[in-house]
Every structure is written in structure tokens, then in C-alpha cells.
Amino acid sequence: MPRGLRSQLRLRVLLLLLLLPPPPPLAGALELHDPAGPGEEAEEPRSGQAWPSLPFRDLGKWVRAAGALSRRYWALFSCRVWPKTCSLDKEAPAGALGWSLPLLGQQYLDILTTWYCSFRDCCDHGDCRVSNNFTGLQSDLSVRLHGQHLAQDLVLTTVKSYLELPRPDKALALSFHGWSGTGKNFVARLLAENLYRDGLRSDCVKVFITMIHFPHPQYVDLYKLTEQVRKTQEHCHQTLFIFDEAEKLHPGLLEALGPHLERQVLENHSAESSRTIFLFLSNLGGNIINEVVLGLLKAGWSREDITMEHLESGLQAEIVASTDSGFGHSRLVKENLIDFFVPFLPLEYHHVRLCARDAFLSQELLYTEEALDEIAKMMVYVPKEEQIFSSQGCKSVSQRINYFLP
């Protein structure tokens, strides 16, 4: 990096430091000289009389502390922007100022990093934009995803465990199943946002919508899906591929994906192993999921007590038996290349209300409980007799709030 640019960035970091609250006192070093003895109150200075001055030795310690803090911020910023050349000490010097950043300081660091990387590549490949924010992913799945305790637990556990493997020998393949509007695309987006700083816009994330990207079965060979996957993996050591409407993928495309999901032989033990996640999003199996959940609810089960054991065998059986899709007959399913089939449960009235609330909040709009009820009542509920599940899940909820805007 040019020396002039480094100097400019140092100056900006220092300017940001001026806005930060002063660092906490160093033990025994930064205390003002108190003329009053122990247990006595110091007299306020009379008019025209100055407060006792700060001793020179204490002033020097203040300066050294500020300089150390400045160097620390520069090191943190450098590691955020140029992780390959990171020289950040793993441990702070003994007896020095505590290096945990205050919340405000962390926000300034994030703002500066985002600002710099918005107009300049931070490195020559996409890996430095990988964040793998598992804490954020856990929070998003628990707070923003409604009514999907099975997907929440399974996705977080499997993705975190896989990405923390030192040398994975296989891509992670997750297949999301359930009715439209239950959160399959939403979870895929949450994964992209928390695993990559640029989210779905990352060069390491590829989204394929079957009827848009592969509309003509006769041109399967021209789509060069294998080449697209390979080039992305060469560019990034951690990649995410999302296939929406996976049940409509042509058998030739499913066959082309097979080798990428197989277990690989790691010959060079010193080389860094790549990490690849495949997500297949499908409405396939939604009917059996709904039937099982409805039966359990009628039998007195709590929704949160439903487990994977209740759904797994029936879901896979319906996927394999489907005659409307080649997905269940592909080698991905037959050869167990899919690691987990993730069921998305049908959403109920109170889940739709939560989605409506989130839609208002995302646009920074005020809402009333009555408005949430009205939006939830707009949805169609099934079965006809019980009317328990929203037929569209939370789909189109965000558009319906327009009816309640002034």
C-alpha cells in the first residue's frame, strides 16, 4: 500500500479517536494530584485561582496511553482491511491499557472499514470479505425467523460445525423443503449476510433461480454449471451456492452437480481445504410436512415439541416418490449426497402477525396491534375446516402494509 495513503488513513483514525470518550485511568498512573488528605474534601479554588496542575509525569503517561490506543486502532483497522498482512499482537502487553474496544469505538472502526472498502478492493480475492458471524447468525435465526425452530437449530449447528472443520473433505449440502412463504429464501439470505460482509452481492455467493437461469432444458450443456461452480471455488476458499426452485432443475444439471457434492480425497495435507455450501430450496415435500404437523397439533402436541424424527422419514419418502420432479430421483438423493433435508413448518396466524410487525419495523414505520391483526386476517388459511395454516406463509405481507400507510 502506498505510504501516502497509509498516512492519510492514520490521520483519519486519529481524528476518529478525538471523538471517542477518554480511556479509563491506568491504575496508579493517571490520577490527578489531590491536595486534600485521605477522607478530606478538597476545597474549591477561589475566584481567580486555578485548579492544581497535572504533574508532568502523569501527563506523559496520558500521552503514551493515547499513542498506544492510536496504534492499536491502526492495527485493528489494518487487520480488518488487509487480513493477510495482519500483524496484530494476540495478547496485549502486560499492565497496558485494556484492549477491548468500547462499543462506540467498535462502531467507528466498522464505519471506517466500510467507507474504505466501499471504493477500493481490500484484497485481491473474495476471502477477506468472509465474516462467518455465527453470533449474528444465531441472533437473526432466533429473532427474525418465526415459527421454524427445527430449521433454526439445524441450520445453525450444521453450518457452524462445517465451517469450523480444519480440513473438510466434502461440501455441505442442505435441502430446504416446505410451502411457499415459510422462510426458505429468508434463511438463505441470512446465511449470506452473516457469512459474507457483502451478503448476496458477494463474489463468493452465487444464486441460481431455475426458471430464470436455466429456463430451456435443451440448452443444459450451454449453461456450463460445472464451470461456474469451479471458477467460483478457485476465486474463493469459502463459497455458497443457492438453488431456488430446485425441484425444477433439469436432471442433466443435477447430474453435473454430483461430483461437487462427493467426498474428495485430500492429497496435499499442507494445502488449505476449500469450504463449499450448497443450498437447495424447494416446495417439494410441503404437503407431507403440513399433514404431519396438523396431525400432531390435533393430538395435543405443542408446535415446539415437534422434532426431526416426526418429519424426516416421511419427507424423504415423498421427495423420492414425487413424479413431478427429477430431484428425488437424482444421484444427489439416491447416493445420499444431501447431508440434511430441512423441513420448514407451515406458519400460523400469530407468525403472520410477527412478519407484519417486522415489515413495519424494517421500513421504520409506526404500527398498531389492530393493523397487525388486519394484515394477518387478509391471508387465506387452510385446511378449510380448521383454518390453522397460512396458505402463503408470510409471502406478500410486506406489500400489504401499504394499505395502512397514511
CSV table of C-alpha atoms in Angstrom, one decimal:
chain,number,residue,atom,x,y,z
A,1,MET,CA,0.0,0.0,0.0
A,2,PRO,CA,1.4,3.5,-0.9
A,3,ARG,CA,2.9,5.3,2.1
A,4,GLY,CA,0.9,8.4,1.4
A,5,LEU,CA,-2.4,6.6,1.6
A,6,ARG,CA,-1.3,4.9,4.8
A,7,SER,CA,-0.6,8.3,6.3
A,8,GLN,CA,-3.9,9.6,5.3
A,9,LEU,CA,-5.7,6.7,6.9
A,10,ARG,CA,-3.6,7.1,10.0
A,11,LEU,CA,-4.8,10.7,10.2
A,12,ARG,CA,-8.4,9.7,9.8
A,13,VAL,CA,-8.1,7.1,12.5
A,14,LEU,CA,-6.6,9.7,14.8
A,15,LEU,CA,-9.4,12.1,14.1
A,16,LEU,CA,-11.9,9.5,15.0
A,17,LEU,CA,-10.1,8.9,18.2
A,18,LEU,CA,-10.7,12.5,19.2
A,19,LEU,CA,-14.4,11.7,19.1
A,20,LEU,CA,-14.1,8.8,21.5
A,21,PRO,CA,-14.5,9.1,25.3
A,22,PRO,CA,-11.2,9.3,27.1
A,23,PRO,CA,-9.7,5.9,28.0
A,24,PRO,CA,-10.2,4.6,31.6
A,25,PRO,CA,-7.4,5.6,34.0
A,26,LEU,CA,-4.4,3.5,34.2
A,27,ALA,CA,-4.1,2.1,37.6
A,28,GLY,CA,-1.9,4.3,39.8
A,29,ALA,CA,-0.8,6.4,36.8
A,30,LEU,CA,-3.5,8.8,35.7
A,31,GLU,CA,-4.9,10.1,39.0
A,32,LEU,CA,-5.0,13.8,39.4
A,33,HIS,CA,-2.9,15.1,42.3
A,34,ASP,CA,-5.4,15.7,45.2
A,35,PRO,CA,-4.2,18.2,47.7
A,36,ALA,CA,-6.7,17.0,50.3
A,37,GLY,CA,-5.6,14.2,52.5
A,38,PRO,CA,-7.5,10.9,52.9
A,39,GLY,CA,-11.0,11.4,54.0
A,40,GLU,CA,-10.9,15.1,53.5
A,41,GLU,CA,-12.8,17.1,50.8
A,42,ALA,CA,-10.7,19.3,48.5
A,43,GLU,CA,-11.6,22.9,48.7
A,44,GLU,CA,-12.9,24.5,45.5
A,45,PRO,CA,-10.5,27.1,44.1
A,46,ARG,CA,-11.2,30.7,45.0
A,47,SER,CA,-12.1,33.2,42.3
A,48,GLY,CA,-9.0,33.7,40.0
A,49,GLN,CA,-7.3,30.7,41.4
A,50,ALA,CA,-6.6,27.8,39.1
A,51,TRP,CA,-7.0,24.1,39.9
A,52,PRO,CA,-3.8,22.3,40.8
A,53,SER,CA,-2.0,21.4,37.6
A,54,LEU,CA,-1.5,17.9,36.3
A,55,PRO,CA,2.0,16.7,37.1
A,56,PHE,CA,4.3,16.3,34.2
A,57,ARG,CA,4.9,12.6,34.8
A,58,ASP,CA,1.1,11.9,34.7
A,59,LEU,CA,0.7,14.0,31.5
A,60,GLY,CA,3.4,11.8,29.9
A,61,LYS,CA,1.5,8.7,30.8
A,62,TRP,CA,-1.6,10.1,29.3
A,63,VAL,CA,0.2,10.8,26.0
A,64,ARG,CA,1.8,7.3,26.0
A,65,ALA,CA,-1.6,5.8,26.6
A,66,ALA,CA,-3.2,7.8,23.8
A,67,GLY,CA,-0.4,6.9,21.5
A,68,ALA,CA,-0.8,3.2,22.3
A,69,LEU,CA,-4.5,3.4,21.7
A,70,SER,CA,-3.9,5.1,18.4
A,71,ARG,CA,-1.5,2.3,17.3
A,72,ARG,CA,-4.0,-0.3,18.5
A,73,TYR,CA,-6.8,1.2,16.4
A,74,TRP,CA,-4.5,1.3,13.4
A,75,ALA,CA,-3.5,-2.3,13.9
A,76,LEU,CA,-7.2,-3.3,14.2
A,77,PHE,CA,-8.1,-1.4,11.1
A,78,SER,CA,-5.2,-2.9,9.1
A,79,CYS,CA,-6.3,-6.4,10.1
A,80,ARG,CA,-9.8,-5.7,9.0
A,81,VAL,CA,-8.8,-4.4,5.6
A,82,TRP,CA,-5.6,-6.4,4.9
A,83,PRO,CA,-6.1,-9.7,6.9
A,84,LYS,CA,-3.3,-11.5,5.0
A,85,THR,CA,-0.7,-9.0,6.3
A,86,CYS,CA,-2.2,-8.7,9.8
A,87,SER,CA,0.5,-8.1,12.5
A,88,LEU,CA,-1.9,-7.7,15.4
A,89,ASP,CA,-0.5,-9.0,18.6
A,90,LYS,CA,-2.5,-11.8,20.0
A,91,GLU,CA,-2.2,-10.6,23.5
A,92,ALA,CA,-1.9,-7.1,24.9
A,93,PRO,CA,1.2,-6.1,26.8
A,94,ALA,CA,1.0,-6.9,30.5
A,95,GLY,CA,0.0,-3.9,32.5
A,96,ALA,CA,-1.0,-1.9,29.5
A,97,LEU,CA,-4.4,-0.3,28.8
A,98,GLY,CA,-7.2,-2.9,28.3
A,99,TRP,CA,-7.5,-3.6,24.6
A,100,SER,CA,-11.2,-4.5,24.5
A,101,LEU,CA,-12.8,-1.8,22.3
A,102,PRO,CA,-15.7,0.2,23.7
A,103,LEU,CA,-18.9,-0.2,21.7
A,104,LEU,CA,-18.6,3.3,20.3
A,105,GLY,CA,-15.0,2.7,19.3
A,106,GLN,CA,-16.0,-0.5,17.5
A,107,GLN,CA,-18.7,1.3,15.6
A,108,TYR,CA,-16.2,3.9,14.4
A,109,LEU,CA,-13.9,1.1,13.3
A,110,ASP,CA,-16.7,-0.6,11.4
A,111,ILE,CA,-17.7,2.7,9.7
A,112,LEU,CA,-14.1,3.5,8.7
A,113,THR,CA,-13.6,0.0,7.3
A,114,THR,CA,-16.9,0.1,5.4
A,115,TRP,CA,-16.1,3.5,4.0
A,116,TYR,CA,-12.6,2.5,2.8
A,117,CYS,CA,-13.8,-0.8,1.2
A,118,SER,CA,-16.7,0.8,-0.5
A,119,PHE,CA,-14.5,2.3,-3.2
A,120,ARG,CA,-11.4,0.1,-3.0
A,121,ASP,CA,-10.9,-3.6,-3.0
A,122,CYS,CA,-9.5,-4.7,0.3
A,123,CYS,CA,-7.6,-7.6,-1.2
A,124,ASP,CA,-7.1,-9.4,-4.5
A,125,HIS,CA,-9.7,-12.1,-3.8
A,126,GLY,CA,-13.0,-12.6,-2.1
A,127,ASP,CA,-11.8,-14.4,1.0
A,128,CYS,CA,-11.1,-11.2,3.0
A,129,ARG,CA,-14.8,-10.4,2.8
A,130,VAL,CA,-15.7,-13.6,4.6
A,131,SER,CA,-17.1,-12.8,8.1
A,132,ASN,CA,-18.6,-16.0,9.4
A,133,ASN,CA,-20.5,-14.1,12.1
A,134,PHE,CA,-22.1,-17.1,13.9
A,135,THR,CA,-23.2,-14.9,16.8
A,136,GLY,CA,-25.1,-12.7,14.4
A,137,LEU,CA,-26.5,-15.8,12.5
A,138,GLN,CA,-27.8,-17.2,15.8
A,139,SER,CA,-29.4,-13.9,16.7
A,140,ASP,CA,-31.0,-13.5,13.3
A,141,LEU,CA,-32.4,-17.0,13.2
A,142,SER,CA,-33.8,-16.7,16.7
A,143,VAL,CA,-35.3,-13.2,16.4
A,144,ARG,CA,-36.1,-12.6,12.7
A,145,LEU,CA,-37.2,-16.2,11.7
A,146,HIS,CA,-40.6,-17.1,13.0
A,147,GLY,CA,-42.1,-20.5,13.7
A,148,GLN,CA,-39.2,-22.5,12.4
A,149,HIS,CA,-37.4,-24.0,15.5
A,150,LEU,CA,-36.3,-27.1,13.5
A,151,ALA,CA,-34.7,-25.1,10.7
A,152,GLN,CA,-33.2,-22.6,13.2
A,153,ASP,CA,-31.4,-25.3,15.2
A,154,LEU,CA,-30.4,-27.5,12.3
A,155,VAL,CA,-29.0,-24.7,10.0
A,156,LEU,CA,-27.0,-23.0,12.8
A,157,THR,CA,-25.5,-26.3,14.1
A,158,THR,CA,-24.6,-27.8,10.7
A,159,VAL,CA,-23.2,-24.6,9.1
A,160,LYS,CA,-21.1,-23.6,12.1
A,161,SER,CA,-19.7,-27.1,12.6
A,162,TYR,CA,-18.9,-27.5,9.0
A,163,LEU,CA,-17.1,-24.1,8.6
A,164,GLU,CA,-15.1,-24.8,11.8
A,165,LEU,CA,-13.7,-28.1,10.4
A,166,PRO,CA,-9.9,-27.7,9.9
A,167,ARG,CA,-10.0,-29.7,6.6
A,168,PRO,CA,-13.4,-30.7,5.3
A,169,ASP,CA,-13.4,-33.4,2.6
A,170,LYS,CA,-16.9,-32.8,1.3
A,171,ALA,CA,-19.2,-29.9,0.5
A,172,LEU,CA,-22.1,-29.3,2.9
A,173,ALA,CA,-25.4,-29.8,1.1
A,174,LEU,CA,-28.7,-28.7,2.8
A,175,SER,CA,-32.1,-29.1,1.1
A,176,PHE,CA,-34.8,-26.8,2.4
A,177,HIS,CA,-38.4,-28.0,2.0
A,178,GLY,CA,-41.8,-26.5,2.7
A,179,TRP,CA,-44.6,-24.4,1.4
A,180,SER,CA,-44.0,-21.0,-0.2
A,181,GLY,CA,-43.5,-18.2,2.3
A,182,THR,CA,-42.3,-20.3,5.2
A,183,GLY,CA,-38.8,-18.8,5.2
A,184,LYS,CA,-36.6,-20.9,2.9
A,185,ASN,CA,-35.3,-17.9,0.9
A,186,PHE,CA,-35.1,-15.8,4.0
A,187,VAL,CA,-32.8,-18.3,5.8
A,188,ALA,CA,-30.6,-18.5,2.7
A,189,ARG,CA,-30.3,-14.7,2.7
A,190,LEU,CA,-29.5,-14.7,6.5
A,191,LEU,CA,-26.7,-17.1,5.8
A,192,ALA,CA,-25.2,-15.0,3.1
A,193,GLU,CA,-25.5,-11.8,5.2
A,194,ASN,CA,-23.7,-13.4,8.2
A,195,LEU,CA,-21.1,-15.4,6.4
A,196,TYR,CA,-20.0,-12.7,4.0
A,197,ARG,CA,-19.7,-8.9,4.5
A,198,ASP,CA,-21.3,-8.3,1.1
A,199,GLY,CA,-24.2,-10.8,1.7
A,200,LEU,CA,-25.8,-11.9,-1.5
A,201,ARG,CA,-23.7,-9.4,-3.5
A,202,SER,CA,-20.5,-11.2,-2.6
A,203,ASP,CA,-18.5,-12.7,-5.4
A,204,CYS,CA,-18.3,-15.9,-3.3
A,205,VAL,CA,-22.1,-16.3,-3.3
A,206,LYS,CA,-24.0,-17.5,-6.3
A,207,VAL,CA,-27.8,-17.6,-6.5
A,208,PHE,CA,-29.5,-19.6,-9.3
A,209,ILE,CA,-33.3,-19.4,-9.8
A,210,THR,CA,-34.1,-22.4,-12.0
A,211,MET,CA,-36.7,-20.8,-14.3
A,212,ILE,CA,-34.6,-17.7,-14.8
A,213,HIS,CA,-31.1,-19.0,-15.1
A,214,PHE,CA,-31.9,-22.4,-16.6
A,215,PRO,CA,-35.2,-21.9,-18.5
A,216,HIS,CA,-34.5,-24.1,-21.5
A,217,PRO,CA,-33.9,-27.8,-21.0
A,218,GLN,CA,-32.5,-28.2,-24.5
A,219,TYR,CA,-29.6,-25.9,-23.6
A,220,VAL,CA,-28.4,-27.7,-20.5
A,221,ASP,CA,-24.8,-28.1,-21.9
A,222,LEU,CA,-24.6,-24.4,-22.7
A,223,TYR,CA,-25.3,-23.3,-19.2
A,224,LYS,CA,-21.9,-24.7,-18.1
A,225,LEU,CA,-23.0,-25.0,-14.5
A,226,THR,CA,-19.9,-27.1,-13.6
A,227,GLU,CA,-17.6,-24.4,-14.9
A,228,GLN,CA,-19.4,-21.7,-12.9
A,229,VAL,CA,-19.0,-23.7,-9.7
A,230,ARG,CA,-15.4,-24.4,-10.4
A,231,LYS,CA,-14.4,-20.8,-11.2
A,232,THR,CA,-16.1,-19.5,-8.0
A,233,GLN,CA,-14.3,-22.1,-5.9
A,234,GLU,CA,-11.0,-21.1,-7.5
A,235,HIS,CA,-11.7,-17.4,-6.6
A,236,CYS,CA,-12.8,-18.1,-3.0
A,237,HIS,CA,-11.8,-20.7,-0.5
A,238,GLN,CA,-15.3,-20.5,1.0
A,239,THR,CA,-18.3,-20.5,-1.3
A,240,LEU,CA,-22.1,-20.5,-1.1
A,241,PHE,CA,-24.4,-21.8,-3.9
A,242,ILE,CA,-28.1,-21.3,-3.6
A,243,PHE,CA,-30.5,-23.1,-6.0
A,244,ASP,CA,-34.1,-21.8,-5.8
A,245,GLU,CA,-36.9,-23.9,-7.2
A,246,ALA,CA,-34.5,-26.8,-7.0
A,247,GLU,CA,-37.4,-29.3,-7.8
A,248,LYS,CA,-37.4,-27.8,-11.4
A,249,LEU,CA,-33.8,-28.4,-12.1
A,250,HIS,CA,-33.1,-30.4,-15.2
A,251,PRO,CA,-31.7,-34.0,-14.5
A,252,GLY,CA,-28.7,-33.1,-16.5
A,253,LEU,CA,-27.9,-30.1,-14.2
A,254,LEU,CA,-28.5,-32.3,-11.1
A,255,GLU,CA,-26.1,-34.9,-12.6
A,256,ALA,CA,-23.5,-32.1,-13.2
A,257,LEU,CA,-23.6,-31.1,-9.5
A,258,GLY,CA,-23.0,-34.6,-8.3
A,259,PRO,CA,-19.1,-34.6,-8.4
A,260,HIS,CA,-19.1,-31.3,-6.5
A,261,LEU,CA,-21.0,-32.9,-3.6
A,262,GLU,CA,-19.0,-36.1,-3.4
A,263,ARG,CA,-16.4,-36.8,-0.8
A,264,GLN,CA,-12.9,-35.7,-2.0
A,265,VAL,CA,-9.5,-37.2,-1.4
A,266,LEU,CA,-7.2,-34.7,0.2
A,267,GLU,CA,-3.8,-35.4,-1.3
A,268,ASN,CA,-1.9,-32.3,-0.3
A,269,HIS,CA,-2.2,-32.1,3.5
A,270,SER,CA,-0.4,-28.8,3.6
A,271,ALA,CA,-2.8,-27.0,1.2
A,272,GLU,CA,-5.8,-25.1,2.5
A,273,SER,CA,-9.0,-27.1,2.1
A,274,SER,CA,-11.9,-25.3,0.4
A,275,ARG,CA,-15.3,-25.0,2.0
A,276,THR,CA,-18.5,-25.1,-0.1
A,277,ILE,CA,-22.1,-24.9,1.0
A,278,PHE,CA,-24.9,-25.9,-1.4
A,279,LEU,CA,-28.5,-24.9,-0.5
A,280,PHE,CA,-31.4,-26.4,-2.5
A,281,LEU,CA,-34.7,-24.6,-1.9
A,282,SER,CA,-37.9,-26.5,-2.9
A,283,ASN,CA,-41.6,-26.6,-2.3
A,284,LEU,CA,-41.3,-30.4,-2.7
A,285,GLY,CA,-42.4,-32.2,0.5
A,286,GLY,CA,-44.5,-29.3,1.8
A,287,ASN,CA,-47.7,-31.3,1.8
A,288,ILE,CA,-46.4,-34.2,4.0
A,289,ILE,CA,-44.8,-31.7,6.4
A,290,ASN,CA,-48.2,-29.9,6.8
A,291,GLU,CA,-50.1,-33.2,7.2
A,292,VAL,CA,-47.7,-34.4,10.0
A,293,VAL,CA,-47.8,-31.0,11.8
A,294,LEU,CA,-51.6,-30.8,11.6
A,295,GLY,CA,-52.0,-34.3,13.0
A,296,LEU,CA,-49.6,-33.6,15.9
A,297,LEU,CA,-51.4,-30.3,16.7
A,298,LYS,CA,-54.8,-32.0,16.7
A,299,ALA,CA,-53.3,-34.7,19.0
A,300,GLY,CA,-52.4,-32.1,21.5
A,301,TRP,CA,-48.7,-31.7,20.7
A,302,SER,CA,-47.1,-28.3,21.1
A,303,ARG,CA,-45.6,-26.9,17.9
A,304,GLU,CA,-42.2,-26.5,19.7
A,305,ASP,CA,-42.2,-30.2,20.7
A,306,ILE,CA,-42.2,-31.4,17.1
A,307,THR,CA,-38.8,-33.0,16.3
A,308,MET,CA,-37.0,-34.1,13.2
A,309,GLU,CA,-37.9,-37.7,14.0
A,310,HIS,CA,-41.6,-36.8,13.3
A,311,LEU,CA,-40.9,-35.5,9.8
A,312,GLU,CA,-37.6,-36.9,8.4
A,313,SER,CA,-38.7,-40.3,7.1
A,314,GLY,CA,-42.0,-39.0,5.6
A,315,LEU,CA,-40.3,-36.0,4.0
A,316,GLN,CA,-37.6,-38.1,2.3
A,317,ALA,CA,-40.2,-40.7,1.2
A,318,GLU,CA,-42.4,-38.0,-0.5
A,319,ILE,CA,-39.3,-36.5,-2.2
A,320,VAL,CA,-38.3,-39.8,-3.7
A,321,ALA,CA,-41.9,-40.8,-4.7
A,322,SER,CA,-42.6,-37.5,-6.5
A,323,THR,CA,-43.3,-37.9,-10.2
A,324,ASP,CA,-43.4,-34.2,-10.9
A,325,SER,CA,-39.8,-33.6,-10.2
A,326,GLY,CA,-36.5,-35.3,-11.0
A,327,PHE,CA,-34.9,-34.1,-7.8
A,328,GLY,CA,-35.8,-37.1,-5.8
A,329,HIS,CA,-34.6,-39.5,-8.5
A,330,SER,CA,-31.2,-37.8,-8.9
A,331,ARG,CA,-28.0,-39.1,-7.6
A,332,LEU,CA,-27.9,-36.3,-5.1
A,333,VAL,CA,-30.7,-38.0,-3.2
A,334,LYS,CA,-30.1,-41.7,-4.2
A,335,GLU,CA,-26.4,-41.6,-3.2
A,336,ASN,CA,-27.0,-39.6,0.0
A,337,LEU,CA,-25.1,-36.6,-1.2
A,338,ILE,CA,-27.6,-34.3,0.5
A,339,ASP,CA,-26.5,-34.1,4.1
A,340,PHE,CA,-29.7,-32.8,5.7
A,341,PHE,CA,-33.3,-32.3,4.5
A,342,VAL,CA,-34.5,-29.3,6.4
A,343,PRO,CA,-38.3,-29.1,6.9
A,344,PHE,CA,-40.0,-25.7,7.1
A,345,LEU,CA,-43.2,-25.9,9.1
A,346,PRO,CA,-46.5,-24.1,7.9
A,347,LEU,CA,-47.0,-20.8,9.6
A,348,GLU,CA,-49.9,-19.8,11.8
A,349,TYR,CA,-51.9,-16.6,12.5
A,350,HIS,CA,-49.5,-15.3,15.2
A,351,HIS,CA,-46.5,-15.9,12.9
A,352,VAL,CA,-48.0,-13.8,10.2
A,353,ARG,CA,-48.6,-11.0,12.8
A,354,LEU,CA,-44.9,-11.1,13.6
A,355,CYS,CA,-44.0,-10.9,10.0
A,356,ALA,CA,-46.2,-7.9,9.6
A,357,ARG,CA,-44.6,-6.2,12.6
A,358,ASP,CA,-41.1,-6.9,11.1
A,359,ALA,CA,-42.2,-5.4,7.8
A,360,PHE,CA,-43.3,-2.2,9.5
A,361,LEU,CA,-40.0,-2.0,11.6
A,362,SER,CA,-37.9,-2.7,8.5
A,363,GLN,CA,-39.3,0.5,6.9
A,364,GLU,CA,-39.1,2.4,10.2
A,365,LEU,CA,-42.9,2.8,10.2
A,366,LEU,CA,-45.2,3.0,13.2
A,367,TYR,CA,-47.8,0.3,13.6
A,368,THR,CA,-50.7,-0.6,15.8
A,369,GLU,CA,-51.8,-4.0,17.1
A,370,GLU,CA,-55.0,-3.5,15.1
A,371,ALA,CA,-53.1,-3.1,11.9
A,372,LEU,CA,-51.2,-6.3,12.5
A,373,ASP,CA,-54.4,-8.2,13.1
A,374,GLU,CA,-55.9,-6.7,9.9
A,375,ILE,CA,-52.9,-7.8,7.8
A,376,ALA,CA,-53.0,-11.3,9.3
A,377,LYS,CA,-56.7,-11.6,8.6
A,378,MET,CA,-56.1,-10.8,4.9
A,379,MET,CA,-54.3,-14.1,4.4
A,380,VAL,CA,-56.1,-17.4,3.4
A,381,TYR,CA,-55.9,-20.1,6.0
A,382,VAL,CA,-56.1,-23.9,5.5
A,383,PRO,CA,-57.5,-26.6,5.9
A,384,LYS,CA,-60.9,-25.3,5.2
A,385,GLU,CA,-62.4,-26.6,8.4
A,386,GLU,CA,-59.6,-25.7,10.9
A,387,GLN,CA,-58.0,-22.7,9.1
A,388,ILE,CA,-54.8,-23.1,11.1
A,389,PHE,CA,-52.0,-22.5,8.5
A,390,SER,CA,-51.5,-19.5,6.2
A,391,SER,CA,-51.6,-20.9,2.6
A,392,GLN,CA,-48.9,-18.3,1.6
A,393,GLY,CA,-47.0,-18.2,4.8
A,394,CYS,CA,-45.6,-14.7,5.2
A,395,LYS,CA,-45.4,-14.1,1.5
A,396,SER,CA,-46.7,-10.7,0.3
A,397,VAL,CA,-47.1,-9.5,3.9
A,398,SER,CA,-44.6,-6.7,3.3
A,399,GLN,CA,-46.7,-5.4,0.4
A,400,ARG,CA,-49.9,-5.5,2.4
A,401,ILE,CA,-48.7,-2.9,4.9
A,402,ASN,CA,-49.2,-0.2,2.1
A,403,TYR,CA,-52.9,-0.4,2.8
A,404,PHE,CA,-52.3,1.0,6.3
A,405,LEU,CA,-50.0,3.9,5.4
A,406,PRO,CA,-51.4,7.5,5.7
